[in-house]
Coordinates of C-alpha atoms in Angstrom, one line a residue:
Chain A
X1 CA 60.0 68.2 133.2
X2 CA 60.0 67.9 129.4
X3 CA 58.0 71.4 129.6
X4 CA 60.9 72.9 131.3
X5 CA 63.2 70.9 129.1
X6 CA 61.3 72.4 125.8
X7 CA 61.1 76.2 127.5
X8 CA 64.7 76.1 128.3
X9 CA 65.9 75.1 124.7
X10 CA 63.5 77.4 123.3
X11 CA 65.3 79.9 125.3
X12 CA 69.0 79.2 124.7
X13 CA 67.4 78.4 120.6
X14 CA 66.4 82.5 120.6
X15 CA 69.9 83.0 121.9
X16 CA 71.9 81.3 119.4
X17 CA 69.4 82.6 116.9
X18 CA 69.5 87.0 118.2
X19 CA 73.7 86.0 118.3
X20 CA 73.6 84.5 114.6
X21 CA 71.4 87.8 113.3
X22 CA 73.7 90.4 114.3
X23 CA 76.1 88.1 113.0
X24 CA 75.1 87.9 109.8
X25 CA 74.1 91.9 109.7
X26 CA 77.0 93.2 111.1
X27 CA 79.8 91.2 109.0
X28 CA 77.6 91.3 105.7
X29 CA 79.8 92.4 103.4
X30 CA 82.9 90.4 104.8
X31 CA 80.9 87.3 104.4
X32 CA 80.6 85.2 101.3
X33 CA 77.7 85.6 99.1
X34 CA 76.6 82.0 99.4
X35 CA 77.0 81.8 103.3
X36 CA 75.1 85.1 104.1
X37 CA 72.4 84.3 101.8
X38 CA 70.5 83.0 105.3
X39 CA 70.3 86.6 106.5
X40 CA 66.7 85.6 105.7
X41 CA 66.1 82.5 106.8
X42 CA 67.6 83.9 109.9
X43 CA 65.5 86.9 109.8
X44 CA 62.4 85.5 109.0
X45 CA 62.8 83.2 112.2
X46 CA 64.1 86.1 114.7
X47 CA 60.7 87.6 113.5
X48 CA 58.5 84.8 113.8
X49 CA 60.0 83.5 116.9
X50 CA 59.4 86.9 118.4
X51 CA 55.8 87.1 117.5
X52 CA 54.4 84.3 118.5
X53 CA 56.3 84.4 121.7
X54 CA 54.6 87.6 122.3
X55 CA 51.3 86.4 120.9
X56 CA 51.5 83.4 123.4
X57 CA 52.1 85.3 126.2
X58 CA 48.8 87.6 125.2
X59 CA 46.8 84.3 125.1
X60 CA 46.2 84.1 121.2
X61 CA 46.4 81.8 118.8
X62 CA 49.5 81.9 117.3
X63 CA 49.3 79.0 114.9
X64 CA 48.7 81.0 111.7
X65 CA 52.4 82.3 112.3
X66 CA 53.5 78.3 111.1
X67 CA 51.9 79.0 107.9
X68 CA 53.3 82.3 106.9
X69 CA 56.9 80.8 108.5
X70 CA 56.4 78.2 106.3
X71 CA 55.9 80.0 102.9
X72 CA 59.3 81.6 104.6
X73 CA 61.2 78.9 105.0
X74 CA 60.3 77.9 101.1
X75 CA 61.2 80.9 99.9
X76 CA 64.5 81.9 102.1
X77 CA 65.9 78.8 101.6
X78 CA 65.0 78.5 97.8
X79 CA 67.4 81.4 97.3
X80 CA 69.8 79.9 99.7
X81 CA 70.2 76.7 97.2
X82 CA 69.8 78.7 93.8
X83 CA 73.2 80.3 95.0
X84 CA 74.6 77.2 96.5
X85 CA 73.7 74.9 92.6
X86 CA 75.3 78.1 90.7
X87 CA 72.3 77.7 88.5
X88 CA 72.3 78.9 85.1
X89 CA 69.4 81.5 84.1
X90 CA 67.8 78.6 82.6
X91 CA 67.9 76.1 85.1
X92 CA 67.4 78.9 87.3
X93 CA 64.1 79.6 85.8
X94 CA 63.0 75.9 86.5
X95 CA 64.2 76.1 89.9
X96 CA 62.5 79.6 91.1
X97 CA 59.0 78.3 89.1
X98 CA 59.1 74.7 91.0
X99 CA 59.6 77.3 93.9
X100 CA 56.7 79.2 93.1
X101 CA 54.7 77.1 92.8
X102 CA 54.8 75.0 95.5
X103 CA 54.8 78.8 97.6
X104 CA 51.3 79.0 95.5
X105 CA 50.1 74.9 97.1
X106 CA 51.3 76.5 100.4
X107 CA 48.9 79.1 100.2
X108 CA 46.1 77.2 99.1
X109 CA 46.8 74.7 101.4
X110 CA 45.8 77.2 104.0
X111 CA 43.3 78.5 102.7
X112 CA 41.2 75.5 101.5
X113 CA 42.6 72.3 103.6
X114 CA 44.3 73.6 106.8
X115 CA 42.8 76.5 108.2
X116 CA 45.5 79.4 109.9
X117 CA 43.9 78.4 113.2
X118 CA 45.7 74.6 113.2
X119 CA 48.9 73.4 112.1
X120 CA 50.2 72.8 108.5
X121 CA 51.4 69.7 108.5
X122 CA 50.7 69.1 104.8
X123 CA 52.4 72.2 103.7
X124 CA 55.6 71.6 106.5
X125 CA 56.2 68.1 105.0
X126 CA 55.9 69.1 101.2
X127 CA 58.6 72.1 102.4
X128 CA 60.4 69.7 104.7
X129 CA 60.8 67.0 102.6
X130 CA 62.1 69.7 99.9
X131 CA 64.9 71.0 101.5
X132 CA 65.9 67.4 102.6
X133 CA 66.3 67.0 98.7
X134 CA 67.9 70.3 98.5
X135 CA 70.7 69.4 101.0
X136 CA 71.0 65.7 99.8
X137 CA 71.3 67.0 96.4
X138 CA 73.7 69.8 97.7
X139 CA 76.3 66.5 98.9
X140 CA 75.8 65.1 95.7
X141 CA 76.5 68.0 93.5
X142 CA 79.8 68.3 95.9
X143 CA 81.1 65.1 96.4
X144 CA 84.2 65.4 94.6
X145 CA 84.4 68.9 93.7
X146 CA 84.5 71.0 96.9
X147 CA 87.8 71.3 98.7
X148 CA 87.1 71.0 102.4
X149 CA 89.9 73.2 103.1
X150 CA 88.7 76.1 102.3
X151 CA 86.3 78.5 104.3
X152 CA 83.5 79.0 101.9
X153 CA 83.1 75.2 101.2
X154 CA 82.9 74.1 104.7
X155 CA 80.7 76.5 105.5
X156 CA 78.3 75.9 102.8
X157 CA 78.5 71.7 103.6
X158 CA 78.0 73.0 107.4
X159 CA 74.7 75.1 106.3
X160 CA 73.7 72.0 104.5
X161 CA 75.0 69.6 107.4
X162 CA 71.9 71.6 109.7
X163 CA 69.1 72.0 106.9
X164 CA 69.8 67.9 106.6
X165 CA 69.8 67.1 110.2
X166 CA 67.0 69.3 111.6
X167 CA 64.5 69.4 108.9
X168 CA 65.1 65.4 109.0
X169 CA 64.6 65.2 112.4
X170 CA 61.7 67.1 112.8
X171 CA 59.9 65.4 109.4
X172 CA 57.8 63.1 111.7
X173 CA 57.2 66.0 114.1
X174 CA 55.2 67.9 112.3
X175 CA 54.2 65.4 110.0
X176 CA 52.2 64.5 112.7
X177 CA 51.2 67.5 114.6
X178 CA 47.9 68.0 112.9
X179 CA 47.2 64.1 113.7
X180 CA 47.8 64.1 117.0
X181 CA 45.4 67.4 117.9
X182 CA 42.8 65.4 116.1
X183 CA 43.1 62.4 117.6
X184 CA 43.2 64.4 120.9
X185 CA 46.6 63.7 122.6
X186 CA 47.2 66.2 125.4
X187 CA 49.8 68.5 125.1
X188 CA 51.6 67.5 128.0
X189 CA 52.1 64.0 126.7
X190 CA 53.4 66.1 123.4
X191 CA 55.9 67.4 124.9
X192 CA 58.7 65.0 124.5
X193 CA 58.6 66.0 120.6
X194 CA 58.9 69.3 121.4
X195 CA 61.5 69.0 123.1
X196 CA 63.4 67.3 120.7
X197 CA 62.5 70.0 117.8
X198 CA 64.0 73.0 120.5
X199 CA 66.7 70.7 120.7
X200 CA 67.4 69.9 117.0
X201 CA 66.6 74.0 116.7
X202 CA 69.6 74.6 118.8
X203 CA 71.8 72.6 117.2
X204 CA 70.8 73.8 114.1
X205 CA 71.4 77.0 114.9
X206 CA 74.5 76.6 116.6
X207 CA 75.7 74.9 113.1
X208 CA 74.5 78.0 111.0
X209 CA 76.5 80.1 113.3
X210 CA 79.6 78.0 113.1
X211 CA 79.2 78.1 109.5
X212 CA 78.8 82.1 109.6
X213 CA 82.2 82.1 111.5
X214 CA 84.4 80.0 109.6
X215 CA 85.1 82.4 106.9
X216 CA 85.2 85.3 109.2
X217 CA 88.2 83.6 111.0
X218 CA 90.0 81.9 107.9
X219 CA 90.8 84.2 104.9
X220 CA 89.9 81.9 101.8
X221 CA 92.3 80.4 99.9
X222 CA 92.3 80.5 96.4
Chain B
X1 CA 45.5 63.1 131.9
X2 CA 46.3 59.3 130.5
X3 CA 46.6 58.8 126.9
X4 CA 45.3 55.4 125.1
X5 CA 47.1 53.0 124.1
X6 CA 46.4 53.8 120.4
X7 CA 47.8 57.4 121.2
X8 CA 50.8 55.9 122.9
X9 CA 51.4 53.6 119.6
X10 CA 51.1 56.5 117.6
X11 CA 53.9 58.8 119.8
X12 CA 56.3 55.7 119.8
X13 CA 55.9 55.3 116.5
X14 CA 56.5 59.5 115.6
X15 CA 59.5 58.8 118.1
X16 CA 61.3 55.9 116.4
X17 CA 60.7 57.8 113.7
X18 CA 62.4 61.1 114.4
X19 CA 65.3 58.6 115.8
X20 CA 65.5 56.8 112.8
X21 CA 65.6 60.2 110.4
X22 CA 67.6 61.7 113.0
X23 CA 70.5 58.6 112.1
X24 CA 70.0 57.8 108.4
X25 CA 71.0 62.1 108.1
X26 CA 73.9 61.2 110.4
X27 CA 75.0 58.3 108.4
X28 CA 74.5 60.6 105.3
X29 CA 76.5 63.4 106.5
X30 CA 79.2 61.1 107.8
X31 CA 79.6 58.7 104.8
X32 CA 79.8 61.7 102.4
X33 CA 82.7 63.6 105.0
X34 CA 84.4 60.2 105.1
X35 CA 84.2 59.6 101.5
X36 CA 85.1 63.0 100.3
X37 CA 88.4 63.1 102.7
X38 CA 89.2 59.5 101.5
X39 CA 88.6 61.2 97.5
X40 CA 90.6 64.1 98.4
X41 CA 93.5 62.5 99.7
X42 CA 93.8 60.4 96.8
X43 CA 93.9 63.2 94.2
X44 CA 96.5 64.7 96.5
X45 CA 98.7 62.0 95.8
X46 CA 97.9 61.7 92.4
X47 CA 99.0 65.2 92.3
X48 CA 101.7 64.8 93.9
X49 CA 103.2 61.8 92.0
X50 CA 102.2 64.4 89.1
X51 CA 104.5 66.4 90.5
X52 CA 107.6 63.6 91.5
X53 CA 106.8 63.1 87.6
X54 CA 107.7 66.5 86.0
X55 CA 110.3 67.0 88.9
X56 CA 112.4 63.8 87.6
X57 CA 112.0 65.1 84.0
X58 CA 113.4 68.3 85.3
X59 CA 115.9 66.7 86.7
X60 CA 116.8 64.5 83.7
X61 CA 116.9 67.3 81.5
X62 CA 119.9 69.0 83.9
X63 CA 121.8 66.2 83.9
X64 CA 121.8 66.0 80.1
X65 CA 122.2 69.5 79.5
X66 CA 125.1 69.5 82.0
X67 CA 126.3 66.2 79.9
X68 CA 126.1 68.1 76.7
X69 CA 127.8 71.0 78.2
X70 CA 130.5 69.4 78.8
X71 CA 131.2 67.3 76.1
X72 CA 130.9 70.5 73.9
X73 CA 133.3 72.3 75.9
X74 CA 135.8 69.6 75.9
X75 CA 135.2 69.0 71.8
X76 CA 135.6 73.1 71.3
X77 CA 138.8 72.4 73.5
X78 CA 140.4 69.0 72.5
X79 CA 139.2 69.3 68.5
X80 CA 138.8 72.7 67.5
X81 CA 140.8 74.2 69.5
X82 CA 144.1 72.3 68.8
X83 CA 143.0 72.2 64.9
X84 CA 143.0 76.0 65.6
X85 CA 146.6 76.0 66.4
X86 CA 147.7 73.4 64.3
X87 CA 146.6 76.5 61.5
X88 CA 148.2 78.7 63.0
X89 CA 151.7 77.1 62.8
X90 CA 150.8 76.1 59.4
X91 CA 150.3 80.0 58.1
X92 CA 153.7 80.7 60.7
X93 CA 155.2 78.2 58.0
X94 CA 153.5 79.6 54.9
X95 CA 154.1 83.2 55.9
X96 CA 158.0 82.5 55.3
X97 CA 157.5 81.6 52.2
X98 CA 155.6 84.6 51.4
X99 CA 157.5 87.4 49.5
X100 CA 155.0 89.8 48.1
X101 CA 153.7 92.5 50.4
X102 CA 149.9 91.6 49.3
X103 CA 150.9 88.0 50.4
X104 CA 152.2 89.0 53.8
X105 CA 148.6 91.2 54.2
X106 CA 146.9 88.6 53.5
X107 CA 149.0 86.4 55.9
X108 CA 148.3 89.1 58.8
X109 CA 144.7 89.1 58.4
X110 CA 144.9 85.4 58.9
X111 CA 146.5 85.1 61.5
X112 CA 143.5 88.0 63.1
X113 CA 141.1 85.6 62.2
X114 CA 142.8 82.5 63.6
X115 CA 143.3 84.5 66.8
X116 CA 139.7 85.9 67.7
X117 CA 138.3 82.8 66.4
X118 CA 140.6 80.5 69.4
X119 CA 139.6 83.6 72.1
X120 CA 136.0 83.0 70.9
X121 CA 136.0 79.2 71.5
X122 CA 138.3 79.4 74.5
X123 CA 135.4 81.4 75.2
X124 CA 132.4 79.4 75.0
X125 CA 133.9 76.5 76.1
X126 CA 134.8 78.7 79.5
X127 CA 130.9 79.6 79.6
X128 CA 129.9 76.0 78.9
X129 CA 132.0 74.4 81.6
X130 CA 134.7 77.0 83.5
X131 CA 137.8 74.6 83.4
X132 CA 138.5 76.9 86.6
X133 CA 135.7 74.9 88.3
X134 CA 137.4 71.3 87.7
X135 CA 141.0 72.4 87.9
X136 CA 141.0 74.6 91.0
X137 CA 137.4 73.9 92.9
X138 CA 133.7 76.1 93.3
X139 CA 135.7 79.3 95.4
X140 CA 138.0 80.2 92.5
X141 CA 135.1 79.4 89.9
X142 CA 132.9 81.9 92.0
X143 CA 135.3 84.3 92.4
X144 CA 135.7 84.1 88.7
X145 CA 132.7 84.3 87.9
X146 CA 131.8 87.5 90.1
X147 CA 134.7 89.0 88.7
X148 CA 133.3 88.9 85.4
X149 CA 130.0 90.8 86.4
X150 CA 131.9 93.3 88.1
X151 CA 134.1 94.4 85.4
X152 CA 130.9 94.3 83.1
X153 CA 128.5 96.1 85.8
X154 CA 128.5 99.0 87.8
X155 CA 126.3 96.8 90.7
X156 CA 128.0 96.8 93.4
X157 CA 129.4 93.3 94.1
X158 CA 130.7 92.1 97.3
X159 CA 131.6 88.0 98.2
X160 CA 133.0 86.4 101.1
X161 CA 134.3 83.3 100.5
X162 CA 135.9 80.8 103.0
X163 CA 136.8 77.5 102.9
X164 CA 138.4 74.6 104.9
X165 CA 140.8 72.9 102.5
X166 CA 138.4 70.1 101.9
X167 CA 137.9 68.2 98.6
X168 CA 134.2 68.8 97.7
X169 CA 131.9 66.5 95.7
X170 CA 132.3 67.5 91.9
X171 CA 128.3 67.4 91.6
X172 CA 127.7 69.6 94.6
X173 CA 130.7 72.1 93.2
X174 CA 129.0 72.1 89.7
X175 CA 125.7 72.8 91.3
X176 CA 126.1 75.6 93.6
X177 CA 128.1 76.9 91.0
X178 CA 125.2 76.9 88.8
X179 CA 123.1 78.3 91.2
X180 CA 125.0 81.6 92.1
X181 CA 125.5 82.0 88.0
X182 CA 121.5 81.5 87.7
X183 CA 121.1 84.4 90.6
X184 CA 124.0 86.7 89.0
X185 CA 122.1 86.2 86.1
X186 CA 118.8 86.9 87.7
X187 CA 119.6 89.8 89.6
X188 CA 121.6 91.6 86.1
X189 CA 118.6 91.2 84.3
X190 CA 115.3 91.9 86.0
X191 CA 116.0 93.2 89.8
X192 CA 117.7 96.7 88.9
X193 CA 120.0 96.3 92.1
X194 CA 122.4 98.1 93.2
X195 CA 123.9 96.4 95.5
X196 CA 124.9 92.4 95.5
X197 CA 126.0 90.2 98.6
X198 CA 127.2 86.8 97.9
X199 CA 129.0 84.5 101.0
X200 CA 130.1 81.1 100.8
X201 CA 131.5 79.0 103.4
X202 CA 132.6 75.6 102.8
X203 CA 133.6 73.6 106.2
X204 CA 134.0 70.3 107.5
X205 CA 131.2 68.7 107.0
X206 CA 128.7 71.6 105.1
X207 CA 128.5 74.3 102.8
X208 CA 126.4 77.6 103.5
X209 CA 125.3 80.0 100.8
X210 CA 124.1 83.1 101.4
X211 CA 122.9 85.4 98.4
X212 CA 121.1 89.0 98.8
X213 CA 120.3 91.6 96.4
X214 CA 118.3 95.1 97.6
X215 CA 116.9 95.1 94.1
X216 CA 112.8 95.2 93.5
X217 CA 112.3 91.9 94.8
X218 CA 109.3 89.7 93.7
X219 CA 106.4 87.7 95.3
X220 CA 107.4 84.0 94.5
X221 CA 104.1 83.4 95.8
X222 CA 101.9 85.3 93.9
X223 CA 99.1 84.0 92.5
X224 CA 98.3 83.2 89.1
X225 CA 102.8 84.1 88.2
X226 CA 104.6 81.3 86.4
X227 CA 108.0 80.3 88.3
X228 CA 110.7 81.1 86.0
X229 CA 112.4 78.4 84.3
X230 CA 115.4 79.7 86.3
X231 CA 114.0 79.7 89.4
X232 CA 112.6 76.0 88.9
X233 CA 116.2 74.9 88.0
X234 CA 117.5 76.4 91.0
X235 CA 115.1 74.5 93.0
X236 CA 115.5 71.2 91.3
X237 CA 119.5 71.5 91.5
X238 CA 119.1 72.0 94.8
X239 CA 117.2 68.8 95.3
X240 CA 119.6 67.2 93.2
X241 CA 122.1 67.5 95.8
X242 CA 119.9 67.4 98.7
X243 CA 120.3 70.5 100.0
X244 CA 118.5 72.7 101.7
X245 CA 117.3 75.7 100.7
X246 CA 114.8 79.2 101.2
X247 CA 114.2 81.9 98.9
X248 CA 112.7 84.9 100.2
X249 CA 111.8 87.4 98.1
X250 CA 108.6 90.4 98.1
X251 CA 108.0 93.1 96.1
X252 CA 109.9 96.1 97.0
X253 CA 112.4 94.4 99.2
X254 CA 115.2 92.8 97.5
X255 CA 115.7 88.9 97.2
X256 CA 118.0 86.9 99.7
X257 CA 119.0 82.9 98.8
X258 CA 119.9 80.6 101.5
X259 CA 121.3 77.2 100.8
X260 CA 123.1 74.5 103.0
X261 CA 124.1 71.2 102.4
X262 CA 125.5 68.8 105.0
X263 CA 127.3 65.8 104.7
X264 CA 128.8 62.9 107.4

């Protein structure tokens, strides 16, 4: 049942997702800068979901897809929050080197400690754990400051409102994931967390596209 | 395929806690919305006492200015007015003394100057305070007053006025009356109109203003454009007296003024 459950998010997760990329493609230019900065977050996923869909299907191993996603995931959503904390170019400088090089532990990581063929549970809770800070500094830096009247704002907190609840929810997950192959708990009796990460994925999805559609159906106010 | 109880401690524990993440973001995400409506709707009143603040200063400063108005027009009136005359029979008395011809120049020339100088301060103390307005009520003020600009305008002026023979509240008078001089004034200076519509109706128990010019209108509206220290006067007379009120006004289209009070 929960391997139905998992297959059937999964499925309505690709569908949110395929909705929220021609989204963010076809209105590009009438969304704001900060909001469609996940065009490729967004595309990254699409692409990954895709492949290792297809890769699954063919029989392979399609773990080493987690790692690259990973580095991904860093990356896209490093230059979501350098436009969301209106960095200066110094602080920016900071923030795209701590960025770098925790993209260059991510790659080491997989090459020395957790090879492409297993998950990357080291390198998803060091990026995990990451973004958490992102988002919770993110509420923070706009308690106070941000009118939640206007379009651009609530989208933003609504991005942040998903990067918060998902990549918390799924911390332990793959946290986890490495652990539990090792310590050889079948997959079926894994399934229960998996459904609960296609769930979280749906709902984080379905946030990001909410977000997307607020300013395209409220003109900002200035 | 069944799992040991060590594996089964280990998946409870990974469930309670993706639960427990799962409710402390929640609680995160909640407290800050909470909190931030709770901040912003106490700046908003902030603001807005901000606001009651300069309004009552605005208002303030009418009333004294109307104050002052008035007891300068009744000074220029009472004191130099009457001084003004009381000169003028004093030269009458002097003049028949007077025998040379340069005398009786001289006398003529006085009497000039006494002259334009009692049309000048009947004058200002008409601007000041119309004695119109307190002897004979707002419609004969108004019509006046539109008078005036038509004789010094080639706009094309047209009012309506209608009334119901009752005795209006001096305050309200004196305040519509300064709004229709603030939009005269307004619409002469900065609209290039060609055409001005003013109606008033006083009955019973209200009084409708209606005001329209096809001149090049403005965006009251726009962003980043100071109201006018006339327009802002207009508005806070209007509150003065409670009335309602709607300006309406865009670029291109000409400017129309509604106003209503109502009274039991």
């Amino acid at each position: 049942m929960y391997q139905d459950l998992a297959l059937l998010f999964g499925k309505v997760y690709l569908v949110i997702l395929v909705v929220n990329v021609i989204l963010v493609l076809l209105l590009y230019r009438r969304l704001p800068a900060k909001v469609r900065s996940v065009h490729f977050f967004l595309l990254g996923s699409l692409a990954t979901d895709l492949a290792s869909r297809w890769l699954f299907y063919q029989g392979e191993n399609n773990l080493f897809l987690l790692h690259i996603y990973t580095l991904w995931e860093l990356l896209a959503w490093g230059w979501f929050f350098n436009l969301v904390f209106g960095h200066t170019s110094k602080t920016q400088q900071f923030f795209f080197g701590g960025v770098g090089v925790m993209g260059i532990l991510l790659v080491l990581n997989s090459v020395f400690l957790e090879p492409l063929t297993g998950f990357n549970s080291n390198a998803k809770t060091l990026v995990q754990v990451l973004l958490i800070g992102f988002a919770i500094r993110y509420f923070f830096l706009a308690f106070g400051k941000i009118d939640l009247t206007q379009a651009v704002a609530q989208a933003v907190t609504f991005i942040n409102f998903a990067v918060l609840l998902y990549y918390s929810g799924t911390l332990f997950i793959f946290m986890f994931s490495r652990l539990l192959r090792e310590y050889g708990v079948a997959s079926v009796q894994q399934h229960g967390l998996w459904v609960i990460n296609a769930l979280l994925l749906v709902v984080f999805h379905l946030l990001i596209f909410i977000s997307l559609w607020i300013p395209l159906r409220r003109r900002p106010k200035y | 395929m069944d799992t040991t109880p060590a594996q089964t401690e280990i998946l409870t524990t990974i469930f309670i806690g993706v639960f427990l993440m799962l409710l402390l973001a929640l609680a995160f995400v909640l407290f800050f919305y909470f909190s931030q409506r709770k901040f912003q709707a106490q700046q908003l009143l902030a603001q807005e006492l901000e606001i009651e603040h300069r309004e009552q200063l605005l208002l303030a400063s009418i009333k004294t200015q109307e104050d002052e108005r008035q007891r300068l027009a009744r000074e220029l009136h009472d004191e130099v007015g009457s001084k003004l005359n009381v000169i003028n029979l004093g030269l009458h008395q002097l003049k028949k003394q007077g025998t040379t011809p340069e005398a009786r120049q001289s006398f003529q020339d006085l009497f000039g100057l006494v002259r334009t100088t009692t049309e000048t301060t009947r004058r200002i103390a008409h601007d000041l305070l119309p004695p119109t307005l307190e002897k004979f009520g707002l419609l004969m003020a108004l019509e006046e007053l539109c008078d005036q600009y038509r004789q010094s305008s080639p706009v094309m002026l047209e009012y309506e006025f209608s009334e119901s023979g009752i005795q209006l509240d001096p305050l309200v008078a004196l305040n519509f009356f300064r709004v229709v001089q603030e939009l005269l004034s307004n619409t002469y200076k900065y609209s290039q109109a060609t055409t001005v519509k003013i109606s008033l109706a006083i009955k019973p128990h209200s009084l409708a203003l209606f005001y329209q010019d096809n001149g090049i209108g403005f965006d009251p509206n726009a962003r980043g454009q100071q109201k006018g220290m006339g327009l802002k006067n207009i508005e806070s007379r209007m509150r003065t007296i409670q009335a309602d009120y709607q300006l309406d006004s865009t670029p291109g289209n000409g400017t129309v003024f509604t106003a209503q009070k109502t009274w039991s």
